[in-house]
Every structure is written in structure tokens, then in C-alpha cells.
Coordinates of C-alpha atoms and ligand atoms in Angstrom, one line a residue:
M1 CA -6.3 -9.5 35.5
T2 CA -6.1 -10.5 31.8
A3 CA -5.6 -14.3 31.3
K4 CA -2.9 -15.8 29.2
L5 CA -4.5 -16.9 25.9
I6 CA -3.9 -20.6 25.1
K7 CA -4.2 -20.6 21.3
G8 CA -4.9 -24.0 19.7
T9 CA -4.0 -22.5 16.3
D10 CA -0.4 -21.8 17.5
I11 CA 0.0 -25.1 19.3
R12 CA -1.3 -26.9 16.2
E13 CA 1.5 -25.3 14.1
E14 CA 4.2 -26.4 16.7
I15 CA 3.0 -30.0 16.7
L16 CA 2.5 -30.2 13.0
D17 CA 6.1 -29.0 12.5
E18 CA 7.3 -31.7 15.0
I19 CA 5.3 -34.4 13.2
T20 CA 6.6 -33.3 9.8
K21 CA 10.2 -33.7 11.0
E22 CA 9.4 -37.1 12.5
V23 CA 7.8 -38.3 9.3
A24 CA 11.1 -37.5 7.5
E25 CA 13.0 -39.5 10.0
I26 CA 10.7 -42.5 9.7
K27 CA 11.0 -42.3 5.9
E28 CA 14.7 -42.2 6.1
K29 CA 14.8 -45.2 8.4
Y30 CA 12.1 -47.5 7.0
N31 CA 11.5 -46.1 3.5
Q32 CA 7.8 -45.7 4.3
V33 CA 5.6 -43.0 5.7
P34 CA 2.6 -43.2 8.1
G35 CA -0.5 -44.2 6.3
L36 CA -4.0 -43.0 7.3
V37 CA -7.3 -43.9 5.6
T38 CA -10.5 -42.0 6.1
I39 CA -13.7 -43.8 5.2
L40 CA -16.6 -41.4 4.4
V41 CA -20.0 -42.8 3.8
G42 CA -22.4 -40.5 1.9
E43 CA -22.1 -36.7 1.5
N44 CA -23.1 -35.1 4.8
P45 CA -21.8 -31.5 4.3
A46 CA -20.3 -31.2 7.8
S47 CA -18.5 -34.6 7.5
V48 CA -17.2 -33.7 4.0
S49 CA -15.7 -30.4 5.2
Y50 CA -14.2 -32.0 8.3
V51 CA -12.7 -34.9 6.2
T52 CA -11.4 -32.5 3.6
L53 CA -9.4 -30.6 6.3
K54 CA -8.1 -33.9 7.7
V55 CA -6.8 -34.9 4.3
K56 CA -5.2 -31.6 3.6
T57 CA -3.5 -31.6 7.0
A58 CA -2.3 -35.3 6.6
E59 CA -0.8 -34.4 3.2
R60 CA 0.9 -31.3 4.7
V61 CA 2.9 -33.5 7.2
G62 CA 3.8 -36.0 4.5
F63 CA 1.5 -38.9 5.3
K64 CA 0.1 -41.3 2.8
E65 CA -3.5 -40.4 3.0
I66 CA -6.3 -42.4 1.4
Q67 CA -9.7 -40.7 1.2
D68 CA -12.1 -43.6 0.6
N69 CA -15.6 -42.3 -0.2
Q70 CA -18.4 -44.8 -0.2
P71 CA -22.0 -44.3 -1.4
E72 CA -24.8 -43.7 1.2
D73 CA -26.4 -47.0 0.4
I74 CA -23.3 -49.2 1.0
S75 CA -24.3 -52.4 2.8
E76 CA -23.0 -53.1 6.3
A77 CA -21.3 -56.2 5.0
D78 CA -19.4 -54.3 2.3
L79 CA -18.3 -51.7 4.8
L80 CA -17.1 -54.4 7.2
A81 CA -15.2 -56.0 4.3
L82 CA -13.6 -52.7 3.5
I83 CA -12.4 -52.2 7.1
D84 CA -11.0 -55.7 7.0
K85 CA -9.1 -54.9 3.9
Y86 CA -7.4 -51.9 5.6
N87 CA -6.8 -53.9 8.8
K88 CA -4.7 -56.2 6.7
D89 CA -2.9 -53.5 4.7
D90 CA 0.6 -53.0 6.1
S91 CA 0.9 -49.5 4.5
I92 CA -2.0 -48.3 6.6
H93 CA -1.4 -47.4 10.3
G94 CA -4.6 -45.5 11.1
I95 CA -8.2 -46.2 10.1
L96 CA -10.8 -43.6 10.6
V97 CA -14.5 -44.0 9.9
Q98 CA -16.2 -40.6 9.8
L99 CA -19.4 -40.5 11.8
P100 CA -22.4 -40.3 11.6
L101 CA -23.1 -43.4 9.5
P102 CA -26.4 -44.0 7.7
K103 CA -29.2 -45.5 9.8
H104 CA -29.1 -49.0 8.1
V105 CA -25.5 -49.5 9.3
D106 CA -24.8 -50.6 12.9
E107 CA -22.3 -47.9 14.0
K108 CA -21.0 -49.9 17.0
K109 CA -20.4 -53.0 14.8
V110 CA -18.4 -51.0 12.3
L111 CA -16.2 -49.2 14.9
N112 CA -15.6 -52.4 16.7
A113 CA -14.4 -54.0 13.5
I114 CA -11.4 -51.7 13.3
D115 CA -8.1 -53.3 14.4
P116 CA -7.6 -51.8 17.9
D117 CA -3.9 -51.3 16.9
K118 CA -5.0 -49.0 14.0
D119 CA -7.9 -47.3 15.9
V120 CA -6.4 -43.8 15.8
D121 CA -9.6 -42.2 17.1
G122 CA -9.3 -44.3 20.3
F123 CA -13.1 -45.3 20.4
H124 CA -12.7 -49.1 20.2
P125 CA -13.6 -50.6 23.6
V126 CA -10.1 -52.1 23.8
N127 CA -8.6 -48.7 23.6
V128 CA -11.1 -47.2 26.1
G129 CA -10.0 -50.0 28.5
R130 CA -6.4 -49.3 27.8
L131 CA -7.0 -45.6 28.6
M132 CA -8.6 -46.6 31.9
I133 CA -5.5 -48.6 32.9
G134 CA -3.2 -45.8 31.9
G135 CA 0.6 -45.7 31.6
D136 CA 2.2 -47.9 28.9
E137 CA -1.1 -49.6 28.2
V138 CA -2.4 -46.5 26.4
K139 CA -2.1 -46.7 22.6
F140 CA -4.5 -44.1 21.3
P141 CA -5.8 -41.4 23.7
P142 CA -9.0 -40.0 22.0
C143 CA -8.1 -36.9 20.0
T144 CA -10.0 -34.1 21.6
P145 CA -9.1 -35.0 25.2
A146 CA -5.5 -35.6 24.0
G147 CA -5.5 -32.1 22.5
I148 CA -6.9 -30.6 25.8
Q149 CA -4.1 -32.3 27.9
E150 CA -1.4 -31.2 25.4
M151 CA -2.7 -27.6 25.6
I152 CA -2.6 -27.6 29.4
V153 CA 1.0 -29.0 29.4
R154 CA 2.3 -26.7 26.7
A155 CA 0.8 -23.7 28.5
G156 CA 2.9 -24.6 31.5
V157 CA 0.0 -25.2 33.9
E158 CA 0.7 -27.4 36.9
T159 CA -1.5 -30.4 36.9
S160 CA 0.0 -32.4 39.8
G161 CA -2.3 -32.1 42.8
A162 CA -4.5 -29.6 40.9
E163 CA -8.3 -29.6 41.4
V164 CA -9.7 -30.4 37.9
V165 CA -13.4 -30.0 37.3
V166 CA -14.8 -31.4 34.1
V167 CA -18.2 -30.2 33.0
G168 CA -19.8 -33.0 30.9
R169 CA -19.6 -36.8 30.9
S170 CA -19.7 -37.7 27.2
N171 CA -17.7 -40.7 25.9
I172 CA -15.7 -38.5 23.5
V173 CA -14.7 -35.6 25.8
G174 CA -15.8 -35.6 29.5
K175 CA -15.2 -39.1 30.6
P176 CA -11.9 -39.7 28.8
I177 CA -10.3 -36.3 29.8
A178 CA -11.3 -36.9 33.4
N179 CA -9.7 -40.4 33.2
M180 CA -6.5 -39.0 31.7
M181 CA -6.1 -36.2 34.3
V182 CA -6.4 -38.6 37.2
Q183 CA -3.7 -41.0 36.0
K184 CA -0.2 -41.2 37.5
G185 CA 2.3 -39.3 35.3
P186 CA 3.3 -36.0 33.8
G187 CA 0.4 -33.7 32.7
A188 CA -1.9 -35.5 35.1
N189 CA -1.8 -36.5 38.8
S190 CA -4.8 -34.3 39.4
T191 CA -7.8 -34.6 41.7
V192 CA -10.7 -34.8 39.3
T193 CA -14.5 -34.1 39.7
I194 CA -16.9 -34.7 36.8
V195 CA -20.1 -32.6 36.9
H196 CA -23.2 -33.1 34.6
T197 CA -26.9 -32.3 34.2
R198 CA -27.8 -34.1 37.5
T199 CA -25.1 -32.4 39.6
K200 CA -26.6 -30.4 42.5
D201 CA -24.2 -27.5 42.9
L202 CA -22.5 -26.9 39.5
E203 CA -21.4 -23.4 40.5
G204 CA -19.8 -24.6 43.8
H205 CA -17.8 -27.3 42.0
C206 CA -16.6 -25.0 39.3
K207 CA -15.5 -22.4 41.9
R208 CA -13.1 -24.9 43.4
A209 CA -11.4 -25.7 40.1
D210 CA -7.7 -24.9 39.5
I211 CA -8.3 -26.3 36.0
L212 CA -11.9 -26.1 34.6
I213 CA -12.6 -28.1 31.5
V214 CA -16.0 -27.3 30.0
A215 CA -17.6 -29.7 27.4
A216 CA -21.4 -29.2 27.8
G217 CA -22.5 -27.7 24.5
V218 CA -24.4 -25.0 26.2
P219 CA -23.3 -21.4 25.2
G220 CA -22.3 -19.3 28.1
L221 CA -23.2 -22.0 30.7
V222 CA -20.2 -21.1 32.9
K223 CA -20.5 -17.6 34.4
P224 CA -17.5 -15.5 35.1
E225 CA -18.2 -15.6 38.9
W226 CA -17.9 -19.4 38.8
I227 CA -14.2 -19.1 37.9
K228 CA -11.6 -19.2 40.6
P229 CA -9.2 -16.3 40.1
G230 CA -6.1 -17.5 38.3
A231 CA -7.7 -20.8 37.2
C232 CA -6.9 -22.4 33.8
V233 CA -10.1 -22.6 31.8
I234 CA -10.4 -24.9 28.8
D235 CA -13.6 -24.3 26.8
V236 CA -14.4 -27.2 24.6
G237 CA -17.9 -26.1 23.6
V238 CA -18.5 -25.1 20.0
N239 CA -22.0 -23.6 19.6
R240 CA -23.5 -21.9 16.6
V241 CA -25.3 -18.9 17.8
G242 CA -26.0 -17.1 14.5
E243 CA -24.5 -16.2 11.1
K244 CA -22.5 -13.4 9.8
I245 CA -20.9 -12.4 6.5
S246 CA -17.1 -13.1 6.4
E247 CA -15.0 -10.1 5.8
K248 CA -12.4 -12.3 4.0
T249 CA -14.7 -14.3 1.7
G250 CA -17.9 -12.3 1.6
R251 CA -19.8 -15.6 2.3
K252 CA -22.1 -16.4 5.2
V253 CA -20.3 -18.1 8.1
A254 CA -21.5 -19.4 11.5
I255 CA -20.9 -17.3 14.6
L256 CA -19.4 -19.7 17.2
R257 CA -19.4 -19.3 20.9
G258 CA -18.0 -21.5 23.7
D259 CA -19.6 -22.8 26.9
V260 CA -17.9 -20.0 28.9
D261 CA -18.5 -16.3 28.8
F262 CA -15.1 -15.6 27.3
D263 CA -14.9 -11.8 27.5
A264 CA -15.7 -11.7 31.2
A265 CA -13.9 -14.9 32.1
K266 CA -10.6 -13.7 30.6
E267 CA -10.4 -11.0 33.3
I268 CA -10.6 -13.6 36.1
A269 CA -8.8 -16.7 34.8
G270 CA -5.0 -17.1 34.7
A271 CA -5.2 -18.9 31.3
I272 CA -8.0 -19.5 28.9
T273 CA -8.7 -21.0 25.5
P274 CA -10.7 -19.0 23.0
V275 CA -13.6 -20.2 20.8
P276 CA -12.9 -20.5 17.9
G277 CA -9.2 -21.1 17.7
G278 CA -8.8 -23.0 21.0
V279 CA -9.5 -26.7 21.4
G280 CA -11.0 -27.0 17.9
P281 CA -7.7 -27.1 15.9
M282 CA -6.2 -29.7 18.3
T283 CA -8.4 -32.6 17.4
I284 CA -7.1 -33.3 13.8
T285 CA -3.6 -32.5 15.1
M286 CA -3.8 -35.3 17.7
L287 CA -5.3 -37.7 15.2
L288 CA -2.2 -37.2 13.1
F289 CA 0.0 -37.6 16.2
N290 CA -1.8 -40.9 17.0
T291 CA -1.2 -42.1 13.4
L292 CA 2.5 -41.2 13.6
E293 CA 2.8 -43.2 16.9
S294 CA 1.0 -46.1 15.3
A295 CA 3.3 -46.1 12.3
R296 CA 6.3 -46.0 14.6
R297 CA 5.0 -49.0 16.6
H298 CA 4.1 -51.0 13.5
L299 CA 7.3 -50.3 11.6
S300 CA 9.7 -50.9 14.6
A301 CA 7.9 -54.3 15.1
G302 CA 8.4 -55.1 11.4
V303 CA 4.6 -55.2 10.6
Ligands
LIG1 P1 -22.6 -34.3 24.6 O1 -23.8 -33.6 24.3 O2 -22.4 -35.7 24.2 O3 -22.3 -34.1 26.2 C1 -22.5 -33.0 26.9 C2 -22.4 -33.2 28.4 O4 -22.5 -32.0 29.0 C3 -23.4 -34.2 28.9 O5 -22.7 -35.2 29.6 C4 -24.2 -33.4 29.8 O6 -24.5 -34.1 31.0 C5 -23.4 -32.2 30.1 N1 -24.3 -31.0 30.2 C6 -25.1 -30.5 29.3 N2 -25.7 -29.4 29.7 C7 -25.4 -29.3 31.0 C8 -25.7 -28.4 32.0 N3 -26.6 -27.4 31.8 N4 -25.1 -28.5 33.2 C9 -24.2 -29.5 33.5 N5 -23.9 -30.4 32.5 C10 -24.4 -30.3 31.3 O7 -21.4 -33.3 24.0 P2 -19.9 -33.6 23.6 O8 -19.8 -34.4 22.4 O9 -19.1 -34.0 24.8 O10 -19.5 -32.1 23.2 C11 -19.6 -31.0 24.1 C12 -19.3 -29.7 23.4 O11 -17.9 -29.8 22.9 C13 -20.1 -29.4 22.2 O12 -20.3 -28.0 22.1 C14 -19.3 -29.9 21.0 O13 -19.5 -29.3 19.8 C15 -17.9 -29.6 21.5 N6 -16.8 -30.4 21.0 C16 -15.8 -29.8 20.4 C17 -14.7 -30.6 19.9 C18 -13.5 -29.9 19.3 O14 -13.4 -28.7 19.4 N7 -12.6 -30.5 18.6 C19 -14.8 -32.0 19.9 C20 -15.9 -32.6 20.5 C21 -16.9 -31.8 21.1

């Protein structure tokens, strides 16, 4: 059997086109577009390239995008004051602080200073609580889990009553996606198990999964024989396993592998995401979706 390939690169294009149309509608109705600010402290190369892609994608869909770069030695008080400024700015509907922050800044304090109604990353404790309650309470599902759920839905995979096994219990992927899949509602209603480093029978749990979501950060952790025939496999892992020369640019690029042995797994699974080009492209896409939703809420409420 050869699995259906769930390509994040294709789903991203569909969603970005949908967002672009909705931005035009919002502009027509309110004479304003969604506004997103990205605060970057210092010049960490990985953060710079991630933020650059965010800015380019936000501009592509017609957002107002502010790229606010701050020096590495900015004081915590100045950073908090900056966040306060954007909290009060009516043209900004989403605030994102790129992590990691320098050591002299208390990351928790900074993230908790973002207005929960502009917290498009969904990491503020208020939004984590809202996600736990589910339903109408949810304002900003965190971007990578939201992307995973969107891929499962758009691939036409049945989630209601499905056995979902999530490998990994991080606050940014494992715990929130497990929480989202167990909720009442479309794209959810699943029976969820979370497995982690202390789980006794990882293989036995994975073998039961109709939907297997793997976010461990261990290349090739999930063996093909752990996959139930016909299962949907979502591989969140992005692991650098070496370097190669790009045929396109002639430059050195990282060789990326997922947490699942893709070549063998695709012969057993019913549907599977590749790495790269699977979950990866969905994160920024869902960030923009969250910002659009925030703009809609703020503008319809007249704030
Ligand atoms: P993390 O290190 O915070 O958490 C990993 C989790 O996996 C932990 O809860 C741990 O208990 C579990 N785990 C690790 N090794 C295990 C093992 N041998 N057996 C069972 N469980 C094990 O990582 P994270 O931030 O959740 O990220 C996980 C992976 O997903 C990484 O490769 C990361 O790069 C990738 N990621 C991708 C995206 C994206 O594509 N947009 C976003 C976030 C994370």
C-alpha cells in the first residue's frame, strides 16, 4: 500500500489564498487590514530567518506587518513597555515575541505581558486555559497543533471515535494537540493517549493508533512495524541529520528527517505527512489565520 501524501506546502497555499480573500473583505468593510507585530530581540540566525519568512508571508496576504527589531541588550522594563504600547495600539491585532529571549530577560514575564486577546501564538496561560475548556472559549489555538488538526481535517481523515496517539508531551505540540483532539466538535471527538519518555510500551500504544501524531524530536523513533495498516501518520519532528549542497542554490543546506521512518512507513500508513514539506509550513499559516480571526473579533466589536 502507498499512503496518501498530506502535503503541508499544498494546504498552506489553499489557506493563504482563503486568508487573502478574507483580508480584502475586511478592508472593504472596515477600511482596515489585520495588523501583526513581530518583536525580535538580538540577531539569532535561526530566529532571523524564521521571522523573515513570517514577514514575507504576512505581507503576501495583505496584512499590516511591523517588524520590530530590538538590540540584544534591551532591558526587561523596556521590552515590557514596548509590549504595552502594542497592547494599546488598535491597528495591531496580533503580537508575537520571537523566542528565545536573552538570558537577562524573564521570558515568562514577557509572554504573560501580551494582551491575551492579541496573543496569536496562544501561549499565554489564559489562552492555554481557554483551549482546555474548548468550544467557543478558544481564541487562539497554538499554531503548530492548529496546523496539525487542519491537515487531518483537510485530508478527510475521520477523527470522531478514532484512537489518537500523541508521542511527546511538550507545551507547544504534544499537550495542546492531545487536548484539541479530545474536545467535542468537528475534527476532534477522538480517544486520545499521550505517550512520552516514561511510557512503558511505546510500540504497543503506537500500534493501536488510527491517527499517530509524533512530536518527539528523535529521528526515526517510530518504526514502520509500529504503524497500524491504514493509519494516518503526522510527523511533527524536524531533525537535522547532516548537510548537503543544494542543487538549486549551490549552497550548503541541512538534511532534515522526521521522527518516523518515512520511506518504509508510507507503504503501511493510509495517509502520511513528509518531512520537510509536511507540518512545517503550517505553523506560520495558522499564525496568520489566528491574526485574521483576532482582527475580525476586534473590528466587529469596534476596538
Ligand atoms: P520537546 O523536546 O519539547 O518535547 C519532546 C517530547 O517528546 C517530550 O515530551 C518527550 O517526553 C518526548 N520524547 C522524546 N524522546 C522520546 C522517546 N524516545 N520516546 C518517547 N517520547 C519521547 O520538543 P517539541 O518542541 O515538542 O518538538 C518536537 C519535535 O517537533 C522537534 O523535532 C521539533 O523540531 C519539531 N517541531 C516542529 C514544528 C513545525 O514543524 N512547525 C513546530 C514545533 C516543533
